[in-house]
mmCIF file of C-alpha atoms in Angstrom:
data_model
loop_
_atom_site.group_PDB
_atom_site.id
_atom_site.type_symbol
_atom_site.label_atom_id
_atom_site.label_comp_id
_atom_site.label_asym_id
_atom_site.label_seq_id
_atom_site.Cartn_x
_atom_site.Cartn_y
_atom_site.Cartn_z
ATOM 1 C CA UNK A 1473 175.117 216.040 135.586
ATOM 2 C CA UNK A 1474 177.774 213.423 134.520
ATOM 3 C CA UNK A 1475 174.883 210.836 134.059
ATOM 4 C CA UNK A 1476 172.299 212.402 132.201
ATOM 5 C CA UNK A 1477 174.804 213.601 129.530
ATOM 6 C CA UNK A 1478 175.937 210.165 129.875
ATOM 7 C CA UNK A 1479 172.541 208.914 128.431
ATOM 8 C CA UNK A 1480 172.333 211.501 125.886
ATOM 9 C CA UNK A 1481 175.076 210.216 124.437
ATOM 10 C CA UNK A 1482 174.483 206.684 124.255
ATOM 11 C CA UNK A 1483 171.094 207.486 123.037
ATOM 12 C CA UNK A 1484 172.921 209.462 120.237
ATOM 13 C CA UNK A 1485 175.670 206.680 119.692
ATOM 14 C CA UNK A 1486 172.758 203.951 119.289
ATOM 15 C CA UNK A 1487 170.748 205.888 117.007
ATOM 16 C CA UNK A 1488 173.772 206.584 114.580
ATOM 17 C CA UNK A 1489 174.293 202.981 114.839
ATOM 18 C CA UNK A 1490 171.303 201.624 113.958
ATOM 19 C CA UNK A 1491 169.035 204.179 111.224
ATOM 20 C CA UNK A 1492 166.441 202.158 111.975
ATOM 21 C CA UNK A 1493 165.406 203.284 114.951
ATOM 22 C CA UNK A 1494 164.065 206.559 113.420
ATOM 23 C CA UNK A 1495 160.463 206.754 114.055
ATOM 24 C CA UNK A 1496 157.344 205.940 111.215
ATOM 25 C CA UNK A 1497 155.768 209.324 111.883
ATOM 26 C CA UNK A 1498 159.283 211.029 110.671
ATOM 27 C CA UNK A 1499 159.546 208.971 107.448
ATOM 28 C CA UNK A 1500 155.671 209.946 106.982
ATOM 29 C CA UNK A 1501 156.566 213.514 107.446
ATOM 30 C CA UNK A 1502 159.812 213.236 104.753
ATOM 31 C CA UNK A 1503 157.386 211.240 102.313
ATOM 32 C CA UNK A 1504 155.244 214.360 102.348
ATOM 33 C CA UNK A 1505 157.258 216.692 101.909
ATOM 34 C CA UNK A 1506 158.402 214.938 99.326
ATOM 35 C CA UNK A 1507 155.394 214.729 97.429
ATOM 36 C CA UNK A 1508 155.189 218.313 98.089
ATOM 37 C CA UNK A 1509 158.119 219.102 96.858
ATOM 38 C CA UNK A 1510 156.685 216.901 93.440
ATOM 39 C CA UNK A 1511 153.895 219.164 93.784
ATOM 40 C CA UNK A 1512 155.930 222.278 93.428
ATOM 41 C CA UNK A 1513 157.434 221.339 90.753
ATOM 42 C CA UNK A 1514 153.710 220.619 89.490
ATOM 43 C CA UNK A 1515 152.854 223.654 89.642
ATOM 44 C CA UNK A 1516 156.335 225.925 88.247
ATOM 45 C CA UNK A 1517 154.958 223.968 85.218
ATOM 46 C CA UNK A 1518 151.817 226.296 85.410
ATOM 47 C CA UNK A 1519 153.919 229.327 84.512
ATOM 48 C CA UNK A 1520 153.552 229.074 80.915
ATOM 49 C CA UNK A 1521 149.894 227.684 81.114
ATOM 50 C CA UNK A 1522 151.373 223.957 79.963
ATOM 51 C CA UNK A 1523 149.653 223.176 83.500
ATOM 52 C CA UNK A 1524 146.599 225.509 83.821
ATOM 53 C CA UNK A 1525 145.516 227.183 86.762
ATOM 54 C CA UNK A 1526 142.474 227.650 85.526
ATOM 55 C CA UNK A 1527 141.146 226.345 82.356
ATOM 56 C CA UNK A 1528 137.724 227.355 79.961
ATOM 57 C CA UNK A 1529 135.839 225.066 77.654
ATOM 58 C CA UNK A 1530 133.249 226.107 75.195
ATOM 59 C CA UNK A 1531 131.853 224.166 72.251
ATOM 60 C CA UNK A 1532 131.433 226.633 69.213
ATOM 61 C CA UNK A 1533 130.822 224.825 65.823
ATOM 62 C CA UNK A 1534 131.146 221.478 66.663
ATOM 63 C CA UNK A 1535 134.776 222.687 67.690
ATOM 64 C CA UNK A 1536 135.646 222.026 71.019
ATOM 65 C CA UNK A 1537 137.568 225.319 72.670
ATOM 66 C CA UNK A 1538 139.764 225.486 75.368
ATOM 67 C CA UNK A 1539 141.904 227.983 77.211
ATOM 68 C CA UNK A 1540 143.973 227.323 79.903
ATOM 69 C CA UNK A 1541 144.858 230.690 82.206
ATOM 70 C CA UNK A 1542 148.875 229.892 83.258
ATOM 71 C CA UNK A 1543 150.793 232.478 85.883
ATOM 72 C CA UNK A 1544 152.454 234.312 83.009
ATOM 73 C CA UNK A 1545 150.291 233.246 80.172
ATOM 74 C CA UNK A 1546 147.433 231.996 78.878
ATOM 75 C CA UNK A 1547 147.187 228.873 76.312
ATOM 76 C CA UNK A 1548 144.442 228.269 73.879
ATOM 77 C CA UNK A 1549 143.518 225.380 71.312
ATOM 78 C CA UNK A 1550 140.729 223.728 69.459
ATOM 79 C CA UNK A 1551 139.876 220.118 68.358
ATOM 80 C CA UNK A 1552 138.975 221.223 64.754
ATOM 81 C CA UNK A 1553 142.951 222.662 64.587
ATOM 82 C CA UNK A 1554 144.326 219.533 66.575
ATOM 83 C CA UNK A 1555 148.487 220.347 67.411
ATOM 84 C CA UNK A 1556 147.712 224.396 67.031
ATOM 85 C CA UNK A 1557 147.796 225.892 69.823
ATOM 86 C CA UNK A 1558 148.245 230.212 70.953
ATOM 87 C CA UNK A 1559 149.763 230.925 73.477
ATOM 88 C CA UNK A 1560 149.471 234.560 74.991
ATOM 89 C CA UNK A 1561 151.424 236.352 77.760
ATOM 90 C CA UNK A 1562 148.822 238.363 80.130
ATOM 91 C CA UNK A 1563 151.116 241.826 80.020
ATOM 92 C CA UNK A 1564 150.784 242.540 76.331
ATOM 93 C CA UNK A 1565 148.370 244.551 73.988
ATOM 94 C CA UNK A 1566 147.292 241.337 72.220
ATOM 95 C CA UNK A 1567 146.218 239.618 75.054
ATOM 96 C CA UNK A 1568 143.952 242.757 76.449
ATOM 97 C CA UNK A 1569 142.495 243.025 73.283
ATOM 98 C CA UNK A 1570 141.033 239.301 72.764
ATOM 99 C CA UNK A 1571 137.565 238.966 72.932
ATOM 100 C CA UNK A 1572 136.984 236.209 75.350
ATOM 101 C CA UNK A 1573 140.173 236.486 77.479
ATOM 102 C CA UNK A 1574 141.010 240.212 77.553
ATOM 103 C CA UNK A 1575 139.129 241.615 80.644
ATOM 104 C CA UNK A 1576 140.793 238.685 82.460
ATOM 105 C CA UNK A 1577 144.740 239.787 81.523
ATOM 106 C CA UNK A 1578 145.525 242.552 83.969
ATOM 107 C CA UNK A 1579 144.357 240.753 87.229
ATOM 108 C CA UNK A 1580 145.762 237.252 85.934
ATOM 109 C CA UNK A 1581 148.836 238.973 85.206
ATOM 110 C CA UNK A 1582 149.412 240.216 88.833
ATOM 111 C CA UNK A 1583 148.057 237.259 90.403
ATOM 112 C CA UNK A 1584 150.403 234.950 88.321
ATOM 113 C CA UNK A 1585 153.228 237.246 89.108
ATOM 114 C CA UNK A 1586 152.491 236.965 92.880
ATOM 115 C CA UNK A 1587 151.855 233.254 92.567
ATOM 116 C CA UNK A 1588 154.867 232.537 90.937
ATOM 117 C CA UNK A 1589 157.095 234.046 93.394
ATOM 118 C CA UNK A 1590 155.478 232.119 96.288
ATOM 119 C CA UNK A 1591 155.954 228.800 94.246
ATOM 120 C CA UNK A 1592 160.088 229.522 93.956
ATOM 121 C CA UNK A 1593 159.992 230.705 97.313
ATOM 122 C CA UNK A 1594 158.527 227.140 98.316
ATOM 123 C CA UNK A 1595 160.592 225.188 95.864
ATOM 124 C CA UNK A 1596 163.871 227.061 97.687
ATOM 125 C CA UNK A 1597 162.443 226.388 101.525
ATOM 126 C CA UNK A 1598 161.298 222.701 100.155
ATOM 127 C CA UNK A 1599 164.976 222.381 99.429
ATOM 128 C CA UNK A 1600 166.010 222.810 102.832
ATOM 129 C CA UNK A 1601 163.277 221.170 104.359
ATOM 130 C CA UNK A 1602 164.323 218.082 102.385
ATOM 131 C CA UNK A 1603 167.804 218.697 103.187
ATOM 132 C CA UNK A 1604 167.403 219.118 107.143
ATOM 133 C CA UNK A 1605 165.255 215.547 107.058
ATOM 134 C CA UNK A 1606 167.738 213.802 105.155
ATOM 135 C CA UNK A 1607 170.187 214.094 107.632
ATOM 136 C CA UNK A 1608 168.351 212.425 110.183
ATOM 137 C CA UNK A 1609 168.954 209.516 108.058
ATOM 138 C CA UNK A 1610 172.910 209.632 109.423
ATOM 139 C CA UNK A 1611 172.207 210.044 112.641
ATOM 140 C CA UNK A 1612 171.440 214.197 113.078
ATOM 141 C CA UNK A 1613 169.026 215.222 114.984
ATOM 142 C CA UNK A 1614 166.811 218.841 114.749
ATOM 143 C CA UNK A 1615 164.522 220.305 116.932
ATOM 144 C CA UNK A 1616 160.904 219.522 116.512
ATOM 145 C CA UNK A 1617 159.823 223.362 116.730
ATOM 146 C CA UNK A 1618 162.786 223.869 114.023
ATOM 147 C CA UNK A 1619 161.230 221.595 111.724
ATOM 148 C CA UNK A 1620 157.815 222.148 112.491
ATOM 149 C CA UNK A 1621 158.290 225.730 111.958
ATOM 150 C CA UNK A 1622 159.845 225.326 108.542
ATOM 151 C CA UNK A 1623 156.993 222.912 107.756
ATOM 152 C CA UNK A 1624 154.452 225.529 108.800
ATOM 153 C CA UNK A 1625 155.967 228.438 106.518
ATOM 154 C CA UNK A 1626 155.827 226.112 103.554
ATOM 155 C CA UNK A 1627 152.356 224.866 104.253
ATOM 156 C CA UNK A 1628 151.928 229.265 104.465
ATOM 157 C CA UNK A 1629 153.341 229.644 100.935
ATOM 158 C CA UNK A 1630 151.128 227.286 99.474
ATOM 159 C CA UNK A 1631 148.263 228.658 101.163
ATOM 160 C CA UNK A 1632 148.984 232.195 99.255
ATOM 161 C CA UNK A 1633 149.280 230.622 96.110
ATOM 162 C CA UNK A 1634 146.207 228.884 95.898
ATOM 163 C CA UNK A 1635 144.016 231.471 97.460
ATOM 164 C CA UNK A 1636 146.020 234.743 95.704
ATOM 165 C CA UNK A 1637 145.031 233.321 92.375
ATOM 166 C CA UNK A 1638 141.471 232.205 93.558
ATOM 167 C CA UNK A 1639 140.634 235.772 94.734
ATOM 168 C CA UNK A 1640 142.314 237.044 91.656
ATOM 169 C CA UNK A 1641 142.921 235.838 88.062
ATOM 170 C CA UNK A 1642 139.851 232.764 88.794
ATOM 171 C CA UNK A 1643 137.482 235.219 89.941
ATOM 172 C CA UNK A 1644 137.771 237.932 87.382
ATOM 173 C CA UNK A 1645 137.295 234.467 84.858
ATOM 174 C CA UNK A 1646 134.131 233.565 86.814
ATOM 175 C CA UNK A 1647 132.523 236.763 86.131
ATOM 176 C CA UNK A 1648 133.549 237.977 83.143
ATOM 177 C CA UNK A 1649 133.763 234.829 80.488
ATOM 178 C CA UNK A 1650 130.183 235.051 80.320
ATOM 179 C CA UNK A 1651 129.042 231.738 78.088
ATOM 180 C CA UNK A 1652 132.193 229.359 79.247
ATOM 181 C CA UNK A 1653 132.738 226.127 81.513
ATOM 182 C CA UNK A 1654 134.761 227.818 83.850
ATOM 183 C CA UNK A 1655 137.314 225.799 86.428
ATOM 184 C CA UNK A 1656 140.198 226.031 88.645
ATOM 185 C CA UNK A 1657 142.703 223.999 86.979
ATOM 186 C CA UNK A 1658 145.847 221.181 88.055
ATOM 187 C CA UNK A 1659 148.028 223.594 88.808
ATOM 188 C CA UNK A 1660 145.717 225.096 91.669
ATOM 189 C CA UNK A 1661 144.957 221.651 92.844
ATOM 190 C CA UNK A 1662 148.573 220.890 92.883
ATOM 191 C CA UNK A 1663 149.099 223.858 95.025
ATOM 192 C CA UNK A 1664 145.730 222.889 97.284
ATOM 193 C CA UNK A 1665 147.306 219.614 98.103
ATOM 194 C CA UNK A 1666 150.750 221.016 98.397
ATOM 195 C CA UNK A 1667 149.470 223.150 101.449
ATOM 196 C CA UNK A 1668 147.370 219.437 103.082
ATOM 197 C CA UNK A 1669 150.691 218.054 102.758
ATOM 198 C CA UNK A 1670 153.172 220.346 104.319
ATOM 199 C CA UNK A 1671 150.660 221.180 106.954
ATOM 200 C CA UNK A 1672 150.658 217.839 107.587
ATOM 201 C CA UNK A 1673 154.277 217.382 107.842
ATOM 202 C CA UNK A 1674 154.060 220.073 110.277
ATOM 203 C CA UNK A 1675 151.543 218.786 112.710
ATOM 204 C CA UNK A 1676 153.723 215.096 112.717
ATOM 205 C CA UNK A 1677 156.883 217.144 113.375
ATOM 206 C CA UNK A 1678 155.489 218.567 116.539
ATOM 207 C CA UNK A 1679 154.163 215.024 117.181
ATOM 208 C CA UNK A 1680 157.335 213.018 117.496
ATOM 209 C CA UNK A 1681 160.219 214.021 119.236
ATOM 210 C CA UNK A 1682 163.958 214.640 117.856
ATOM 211 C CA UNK A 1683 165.548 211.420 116.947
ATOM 212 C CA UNK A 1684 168.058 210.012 118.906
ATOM 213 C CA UNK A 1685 167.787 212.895 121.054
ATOM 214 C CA UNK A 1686 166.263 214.395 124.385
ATOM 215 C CA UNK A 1687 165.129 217.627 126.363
ATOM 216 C CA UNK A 1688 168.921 219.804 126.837
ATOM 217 C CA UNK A 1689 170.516 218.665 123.121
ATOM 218 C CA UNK A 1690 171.791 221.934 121.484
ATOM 219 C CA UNK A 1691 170.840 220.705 117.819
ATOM 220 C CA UNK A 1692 172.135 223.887 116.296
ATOM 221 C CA UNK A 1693 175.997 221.987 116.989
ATOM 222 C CA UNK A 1694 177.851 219.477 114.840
ATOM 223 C CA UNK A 1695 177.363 215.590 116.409
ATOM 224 C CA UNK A 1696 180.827 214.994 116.595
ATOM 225 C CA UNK A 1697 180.944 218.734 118.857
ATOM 226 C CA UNK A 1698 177.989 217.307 120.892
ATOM 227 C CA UNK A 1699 179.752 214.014 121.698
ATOM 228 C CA UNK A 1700 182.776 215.326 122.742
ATOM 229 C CA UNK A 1701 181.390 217.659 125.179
ATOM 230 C CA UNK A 1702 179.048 214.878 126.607
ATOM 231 C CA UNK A 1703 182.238 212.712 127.296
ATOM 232 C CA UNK A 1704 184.288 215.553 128.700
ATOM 233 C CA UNK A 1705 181.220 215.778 131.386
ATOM 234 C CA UNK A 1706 181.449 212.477 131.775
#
C-alpha cells in the first residue's frame, strides 16, 4: 500500500507544480461552460423582452411592426414612431385585452414564469460549476462523475427552458397571431446553445480523467489533508 499512495502523491505534487499539465479537453470543457454561463446571462436579459424569446413582424402602412414576447413581458415598437416603444407585462388587464397579443398573455405569462426560474437556477449551478473548474487551475482535483453530473443538470435546465417556452408562450403565438411573421427569438437560441454547450462539457468531463489524480483519491478532502495522509502511509 505504501507505494501506490506513494505515486498518488507525487502525481499530485507534480501537477500542483506545474498547471500546465492539465489536460486540453478540461480547458475545452471550462471554455464552455463559460460561454454558457455568457449565455445565461443572455438570456436573464429576456425577462423584460429587451432580448425576445420570441419576436412578431408585420408591415401595416408602410410601418414596420414588431413585438418581441419577453418571460415577464412583452415589448412592442414601430419604424414610423422610431425610439417609442410599449412595453407590457403578460399578468395584467391591458395586456389580455390587446388585439394582436392578448390571447397569447396567460400562457406566455406561465411559461416565462417557469422559464425564468430555470434560467436563475442555471446562472446559480453555472456559478459553481465555474467555481469547482477553477480550482483545478491550483492544483485540485474533482471527480469526473462529480463534474459530469453537475454538467449534465445544467445542460437539463437549459433543456426546460427552451422547450417549456416552445410548447408554451411560442406555440399559443404560432396559432393565434393570425397575419404575423412569427419566430423564436435570441433569447431561445441563447438558451438552445446553452444546453449544446453544457452537454458538451458534460460528455468531455466523463472523457478525461481527474487531474493530477488516480482511481482511490477521496476528492471530497482538502489537498493539504490528502497529502498528509499519503505520507503518513508512506
Amino acid at each position: 500500500g505504501r507505494k501506490p499512495a506513494l505515486e498518488k502523491t507525487q502525481r499530485r505534487e507534480r501537477h500542483r507544480a506545474n498547471p500546465s499539465e492539465l489536460t486540453m479537453m478540461k480547458y475545452v470543457a471550462f471554455a464552455l461552460n463559460a460561454l454558457a454561463f455568457l449565455f445565461v446571462l443572455v438570456c436573464l436579459g429576456g425577462a423584460n423582452a429587451d432580448i425576445g424569446w420570441s419576436k412578431m413582424t408585420r408591415k401595416i402602412n408602410n410601418c414596420d411592426y414588431t413585438i418581441n414576447a419577453g418571460l415577464l413581458s412583452v415589448k412592442s415598437w414601430s419604424s414610423c414612431t422610431k425610439g417609442v416603444a410599449t412595453t407590457t407585462i403578460y399578468d395584467c388587464d391591458s395586456c389580455t385585452n390587446n388585439q394582436v397579443f392578448g390571447s397569447a398573455c396567460n400562457d406566455c405569462d406561465s411559461s416565462g414564469k417557469g422559464v425564468l426560474s430555470m434560467t436563475v437556477f442555471a446562472f446559480v449551478l453555472m456559478l459553481v460549476i465555474l467555481g469547482l473548474q477553477g480550482t483545478r487551475f491550483v492544483g485540485k482535483a474533482w471527480g469526473k462523475m462529480m463534474m459530469a453530473s453537475l454538467c449534465f443538470a445544467n445542460a437539463f435546465l437549459f433543456f426546460l427552458m427552451w422547450t417549456i417556452w416552445v410548447g408554451g408562450c411560442d406555440k399559443k403565438i404560432q396559432d393565434t397571431a393570425d397575419g404575423w411573421d412569427k419566430n423564436v427569438d435570441a433569447g431561445w437560441a441563447f438558451a438552445f446553445l446553452g444546453f449544446l454547450l453544457a452537454a458538451g462539457a458534460g460528455v468531455i468531463e466523463l472523457l478525461c480523467m481527474p487531474s493530477g489524480g488516480g482511481e482511490g483519491v477521496d476528492y471530497t478532502q482538502p489537498y493539504s489533508q490528502q497529502n498528509d495522509e499519503n505520507k503518513a502511509a508512506v
